[in-house]
Coordinates of C-alpha atoms and ligand atoms in Angstrom, one line a residue:
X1 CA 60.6 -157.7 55.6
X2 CA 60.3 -159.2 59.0
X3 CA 59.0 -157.6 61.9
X4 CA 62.4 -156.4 63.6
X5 CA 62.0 -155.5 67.5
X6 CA 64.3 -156.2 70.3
X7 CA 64.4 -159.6 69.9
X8 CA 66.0 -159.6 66.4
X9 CA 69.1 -162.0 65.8
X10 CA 71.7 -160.2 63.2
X11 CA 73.4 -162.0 60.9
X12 CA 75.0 -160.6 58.0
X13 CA 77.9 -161.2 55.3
X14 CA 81.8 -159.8 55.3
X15 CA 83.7 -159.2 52.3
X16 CA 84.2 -156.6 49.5
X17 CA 82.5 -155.6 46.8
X18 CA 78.8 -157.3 48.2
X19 CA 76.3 -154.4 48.2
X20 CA 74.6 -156.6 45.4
X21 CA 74.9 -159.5 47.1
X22 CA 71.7 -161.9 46.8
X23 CA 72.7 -163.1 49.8
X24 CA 70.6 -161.2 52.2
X25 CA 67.4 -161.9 50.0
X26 CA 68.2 -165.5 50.1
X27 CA 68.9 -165.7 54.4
X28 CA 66.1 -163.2 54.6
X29 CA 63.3 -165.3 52.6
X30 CA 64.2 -168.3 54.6
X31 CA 63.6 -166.5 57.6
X32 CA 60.4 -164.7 56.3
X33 CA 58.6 -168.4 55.6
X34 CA 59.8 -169.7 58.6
X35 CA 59.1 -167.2 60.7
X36 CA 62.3 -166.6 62.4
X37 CA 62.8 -163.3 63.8
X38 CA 66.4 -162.8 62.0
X39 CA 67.9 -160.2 59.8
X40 CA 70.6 -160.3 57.4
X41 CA 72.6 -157.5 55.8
X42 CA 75.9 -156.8 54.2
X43 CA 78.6 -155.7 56.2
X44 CA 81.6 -153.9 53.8
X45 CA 84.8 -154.5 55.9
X46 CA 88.3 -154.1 54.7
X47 CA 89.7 -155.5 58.4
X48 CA 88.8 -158.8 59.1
X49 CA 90.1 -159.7 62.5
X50 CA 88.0 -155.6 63.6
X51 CA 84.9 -157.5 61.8
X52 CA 85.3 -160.6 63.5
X53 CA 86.0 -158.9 67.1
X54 CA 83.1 -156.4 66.5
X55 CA 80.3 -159.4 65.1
X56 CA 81.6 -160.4 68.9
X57 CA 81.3 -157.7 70.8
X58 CA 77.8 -156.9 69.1
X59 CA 76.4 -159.9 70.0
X60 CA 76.1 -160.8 66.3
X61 CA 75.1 -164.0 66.0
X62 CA 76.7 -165.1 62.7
X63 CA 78.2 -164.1 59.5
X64 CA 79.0 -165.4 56.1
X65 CA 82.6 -164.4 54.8
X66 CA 83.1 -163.6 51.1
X67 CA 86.1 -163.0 49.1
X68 CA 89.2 -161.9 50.0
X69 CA 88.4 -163.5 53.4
X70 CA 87.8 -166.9 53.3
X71 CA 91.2 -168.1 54.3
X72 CA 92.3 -164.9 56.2
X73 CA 89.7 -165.4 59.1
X74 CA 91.0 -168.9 59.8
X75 CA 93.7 -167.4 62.5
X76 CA 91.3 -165.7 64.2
X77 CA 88.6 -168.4 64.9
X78 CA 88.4 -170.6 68.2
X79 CA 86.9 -173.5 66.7
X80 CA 86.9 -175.0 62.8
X81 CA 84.6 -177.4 61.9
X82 CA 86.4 -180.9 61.7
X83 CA 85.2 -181.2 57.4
X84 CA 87.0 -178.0 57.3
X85 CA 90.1 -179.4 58.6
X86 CA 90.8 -180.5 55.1
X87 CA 89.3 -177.6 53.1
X88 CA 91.1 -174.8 54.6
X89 CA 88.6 -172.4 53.4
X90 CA 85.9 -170.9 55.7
X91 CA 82.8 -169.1 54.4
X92 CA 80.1 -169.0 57.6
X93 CA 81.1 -168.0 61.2
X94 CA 78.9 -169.2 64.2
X95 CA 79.5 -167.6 67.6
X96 CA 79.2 -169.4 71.0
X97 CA 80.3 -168.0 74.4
X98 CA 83.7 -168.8 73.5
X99 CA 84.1 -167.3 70.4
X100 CA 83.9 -167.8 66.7
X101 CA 83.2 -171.2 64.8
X102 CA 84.2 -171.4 61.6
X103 CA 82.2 -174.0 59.0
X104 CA 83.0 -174.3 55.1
X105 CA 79.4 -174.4 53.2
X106 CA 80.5 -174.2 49.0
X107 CA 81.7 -177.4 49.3
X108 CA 78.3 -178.4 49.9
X109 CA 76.9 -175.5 47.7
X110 CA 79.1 -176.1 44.9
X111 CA 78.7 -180.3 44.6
X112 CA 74.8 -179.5 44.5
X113 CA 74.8 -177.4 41.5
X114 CA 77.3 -179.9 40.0
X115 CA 74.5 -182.4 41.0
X116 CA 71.5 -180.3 39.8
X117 CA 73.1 -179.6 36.7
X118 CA 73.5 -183.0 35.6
X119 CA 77.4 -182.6 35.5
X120 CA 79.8 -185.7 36.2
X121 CA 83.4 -184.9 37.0
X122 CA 84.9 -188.5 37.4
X123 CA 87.4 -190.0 35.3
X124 CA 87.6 -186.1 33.4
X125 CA 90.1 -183.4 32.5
X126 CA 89.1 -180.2 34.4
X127 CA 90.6 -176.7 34.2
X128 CA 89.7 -174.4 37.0
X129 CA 90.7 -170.6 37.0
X130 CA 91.5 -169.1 40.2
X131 CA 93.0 -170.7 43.6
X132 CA 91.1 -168.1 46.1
X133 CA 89.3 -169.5 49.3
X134 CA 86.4 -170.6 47.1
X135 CA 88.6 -172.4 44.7
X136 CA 90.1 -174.6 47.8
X137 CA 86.6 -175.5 48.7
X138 CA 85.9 -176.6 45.2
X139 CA 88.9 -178.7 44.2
X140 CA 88.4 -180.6 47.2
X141 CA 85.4 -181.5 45.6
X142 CA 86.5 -182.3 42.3
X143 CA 88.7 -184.7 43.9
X144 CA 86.2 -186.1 46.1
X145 CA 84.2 -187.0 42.9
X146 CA 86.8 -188.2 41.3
X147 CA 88.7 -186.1 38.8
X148 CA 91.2 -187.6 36.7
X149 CA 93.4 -184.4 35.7
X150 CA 93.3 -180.8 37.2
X151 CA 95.2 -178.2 36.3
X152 CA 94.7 -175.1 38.3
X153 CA 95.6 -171.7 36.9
X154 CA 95.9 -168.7 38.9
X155 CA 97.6 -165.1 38.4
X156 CA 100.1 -166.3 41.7
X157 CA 100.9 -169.9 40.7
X158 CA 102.2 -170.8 44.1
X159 CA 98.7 -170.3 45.4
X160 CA 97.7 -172.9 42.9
X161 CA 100.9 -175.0 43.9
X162 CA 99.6 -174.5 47.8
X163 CA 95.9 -176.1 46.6
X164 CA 97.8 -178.8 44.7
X165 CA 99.9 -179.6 48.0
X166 CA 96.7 -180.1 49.9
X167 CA 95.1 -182.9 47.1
X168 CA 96.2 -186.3 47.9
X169 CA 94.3 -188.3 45.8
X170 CA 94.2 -186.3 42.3
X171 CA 97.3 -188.3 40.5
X172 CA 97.5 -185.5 38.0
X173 CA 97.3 -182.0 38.5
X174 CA 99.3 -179.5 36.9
X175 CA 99.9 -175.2 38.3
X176 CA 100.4 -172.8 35.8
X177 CA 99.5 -169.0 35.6
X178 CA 96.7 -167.5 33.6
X179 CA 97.8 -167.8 29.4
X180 CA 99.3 -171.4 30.0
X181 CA 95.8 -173.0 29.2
X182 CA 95.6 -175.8 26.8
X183 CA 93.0 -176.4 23.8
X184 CA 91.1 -178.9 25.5
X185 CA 89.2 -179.7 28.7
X186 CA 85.9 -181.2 29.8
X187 CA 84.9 -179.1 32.6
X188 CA 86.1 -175.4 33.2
X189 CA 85.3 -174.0 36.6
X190 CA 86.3 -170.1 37.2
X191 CA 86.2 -169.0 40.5
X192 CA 88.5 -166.2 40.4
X193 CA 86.8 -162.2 41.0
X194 CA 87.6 -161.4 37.4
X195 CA 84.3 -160.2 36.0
X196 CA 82.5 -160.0 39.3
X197 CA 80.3 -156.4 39.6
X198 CA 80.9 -154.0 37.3
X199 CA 84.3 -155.2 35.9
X200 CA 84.0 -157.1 32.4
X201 CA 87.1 -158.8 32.4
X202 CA 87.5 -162.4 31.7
X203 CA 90.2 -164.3 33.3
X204 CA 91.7 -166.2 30.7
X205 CA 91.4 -166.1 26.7
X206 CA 88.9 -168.7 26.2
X207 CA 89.8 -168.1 22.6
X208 CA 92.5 -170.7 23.1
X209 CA 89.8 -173.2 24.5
X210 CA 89.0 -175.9 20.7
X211 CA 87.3 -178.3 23.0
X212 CA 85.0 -178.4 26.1
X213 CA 81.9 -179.9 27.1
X214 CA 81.3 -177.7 30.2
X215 CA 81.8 -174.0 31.8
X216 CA 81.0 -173.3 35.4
X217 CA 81.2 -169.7 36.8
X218 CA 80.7 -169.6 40.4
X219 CA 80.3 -165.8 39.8
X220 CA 76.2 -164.6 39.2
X221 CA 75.3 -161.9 37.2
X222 CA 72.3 -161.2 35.4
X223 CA 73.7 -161.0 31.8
X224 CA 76.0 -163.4 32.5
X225 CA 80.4 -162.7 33.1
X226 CA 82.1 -162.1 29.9
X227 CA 84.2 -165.5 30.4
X228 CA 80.7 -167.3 30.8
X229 CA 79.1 -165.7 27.3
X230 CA 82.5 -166.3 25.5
X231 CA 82.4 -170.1 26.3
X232 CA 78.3 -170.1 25.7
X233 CA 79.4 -168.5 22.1
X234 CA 81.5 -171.7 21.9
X235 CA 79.1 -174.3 22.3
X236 CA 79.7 -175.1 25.8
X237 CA 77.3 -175.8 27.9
X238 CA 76.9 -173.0 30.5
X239 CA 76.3 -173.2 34.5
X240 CA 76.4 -169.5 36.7
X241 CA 77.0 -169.1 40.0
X242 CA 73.3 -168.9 41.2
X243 CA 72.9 -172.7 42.4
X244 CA 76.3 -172.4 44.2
X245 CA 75.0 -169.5 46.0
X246 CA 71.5 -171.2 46.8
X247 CA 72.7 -174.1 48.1
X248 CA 75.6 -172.5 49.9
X249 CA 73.3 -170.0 51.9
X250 CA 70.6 -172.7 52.9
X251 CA 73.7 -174.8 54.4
X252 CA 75.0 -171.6 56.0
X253 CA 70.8 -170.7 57.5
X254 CA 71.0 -174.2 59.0
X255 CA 74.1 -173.9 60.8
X256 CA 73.3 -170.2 62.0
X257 CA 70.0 -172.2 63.3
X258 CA 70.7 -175.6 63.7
X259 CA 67.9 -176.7 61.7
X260 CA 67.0 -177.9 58.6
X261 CA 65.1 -176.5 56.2
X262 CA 62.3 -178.4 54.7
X263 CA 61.9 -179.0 51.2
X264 CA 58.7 -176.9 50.3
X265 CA 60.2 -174.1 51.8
X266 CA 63.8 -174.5 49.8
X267 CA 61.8 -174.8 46.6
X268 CA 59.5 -171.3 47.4
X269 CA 63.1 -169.7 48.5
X270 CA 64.7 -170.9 44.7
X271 CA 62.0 -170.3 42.9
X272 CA 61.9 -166.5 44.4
X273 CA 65.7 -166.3 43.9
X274 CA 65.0 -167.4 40.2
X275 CA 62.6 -164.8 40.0
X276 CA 64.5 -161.9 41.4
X277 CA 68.0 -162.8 39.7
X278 CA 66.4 -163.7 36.1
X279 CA 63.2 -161.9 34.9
Ligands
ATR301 P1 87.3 -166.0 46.9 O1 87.1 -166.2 48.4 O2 86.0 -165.6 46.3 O3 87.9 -167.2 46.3 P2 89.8 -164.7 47.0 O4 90.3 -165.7 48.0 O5 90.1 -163.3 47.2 O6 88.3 -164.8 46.7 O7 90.4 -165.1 45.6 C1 90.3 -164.4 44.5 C2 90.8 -165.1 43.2 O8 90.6 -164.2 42.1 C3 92.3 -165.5 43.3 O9 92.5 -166.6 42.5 C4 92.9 -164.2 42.7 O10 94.2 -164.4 42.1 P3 95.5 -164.3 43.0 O11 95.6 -165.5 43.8 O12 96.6 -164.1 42.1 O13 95.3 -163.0 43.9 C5 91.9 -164.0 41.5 N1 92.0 -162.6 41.1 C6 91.5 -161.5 41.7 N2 91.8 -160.3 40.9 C7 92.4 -160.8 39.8 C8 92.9 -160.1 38.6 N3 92.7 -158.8 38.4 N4 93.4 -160.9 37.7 C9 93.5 -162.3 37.8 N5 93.1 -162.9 38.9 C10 92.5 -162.2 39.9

């Protein structure tokens, strides 16, 4: 661990559920090569606008925002990054003297683990399970690389129909809830909290899946989600959540900094990730 003293910048992530986030090992390696005098630790909240006032009036410098507040801190922030304008989905929070700045950084996480995986979206069929604040993020990427059909399926369908609404360019995208899934697909994303932590629920019944190249869970666990080992038992090919997350953090480090973060250093921070999350 760093050498905390009075100097120390806090940063730290919001949400529910994160006491085994990898988060803070991620922001806190970065900071330990670096040798920035920063710390980074969970912050369990169950009031967002308290959490956001508090970071404030703390004089903590910046926080990422997990799930179920990625679109609920929106109202609350004095600034929104103009990329975010379209994404409507905020997941790192920068404060100035004026307030709070809100930035999105999956999109950027989750189109680098599509990249690093080798895994082509245009011209393709893609299901993706869930229409949270992470799910916004990552349609707007599928449609920015080209998607042919999307059909999003979510528990509260108009959540999905709301995400649909904000894609102008997908011609074809169909909302339905969670058991209206059809028997074939190239790409399945899920990005809903089904099977996150200790729950071992999957989402959907991927029994009903004949056909599909790919399955993405944004969602990292060491033995893998149920939904993720299901589809892996099917043939698919099988992508976790741990690039997303990578990627997503370094993004979020460089904002809360305003650097950027060399390339020998990212590879020492993955390969120490790898290490923690896999052996
Ligand atoms: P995140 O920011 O990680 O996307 P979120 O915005 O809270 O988190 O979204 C959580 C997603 O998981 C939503 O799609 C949610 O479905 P609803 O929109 O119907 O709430 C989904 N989800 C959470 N718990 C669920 C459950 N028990 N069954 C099905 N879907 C669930």
């Amino acid at each position: 661990m760093n050498n905390i003293n009075g100097e120390t910048k806090v940063f730290g992530l919001i949400g529910q559920g994160i006491s085994g986030s990898l988060s803070p090992f991620i922001h806190n390696s970065l900071s330990k090569y670096l040798n920035i005098n920063i710390v980074y630790v969970c912050f369990e909240t169950n009031n967002i606008l308290d959490a956001v006032k508090g970071g404030y009036a703390l004089g903590i410098k910046g926080f990422n925002v997990t799930a179920p507040f990625k679109r609920d801190v929106i109202p609350f922030l004095q600034n929104i990054d103009k990329k975010n304008d379209e994404i409507n989905s905020v997941n790192t929070l920068l404060y100035d003297e004026k307030g709070c700045n809100g930035f999105n950084t999956d999109y950027y996480g989750f189109l680098k683990s599509l990249k690093d995986n080798g895994v082509n979206v245009k011209n393709k069929k893609v299901l993706v399970i869930g229409a949270g604040g992470s799910s916004v993020a990552i349609c707007k990427v599928l449609e920015n690389e080209g998607v042919k059909q999307l059909h999003i399926a979510n528990r509260t369908v108009e959540k999905a129909i709301s995400i649909k609404n904000s894609l102008k360019h997908i011609q074809n995208i169909k909302c339905t809830d969670l058991n209206e899934i059809d028997s074939e697909y190239d790409v399945i994303v899920q990005t809903t909290t089904v099977g996150f932590g200790k729950n071992n629920d999957a989402p959907i019944n991927v029994e009903k899946i004949k056909k599909c190249e790919v399955a993405i869970d944004i969602i990292y666990k060491k033995n893998n989600t149920t939904f993720l080992n299901e589809c892996y038992n099917k043939g698919m090919k099988t992508i976790d959540g741990l690039d997303m997350l990578f990627y997503q953090a370094v993004k979020a480090y460089e904002i809360f900094n305003n650097i950027k973060v060399d390339e020998q250093t990212l590879l020492k921070c993955k390969n120490d990730l790898y290490k923690k999350a896999y052996e």
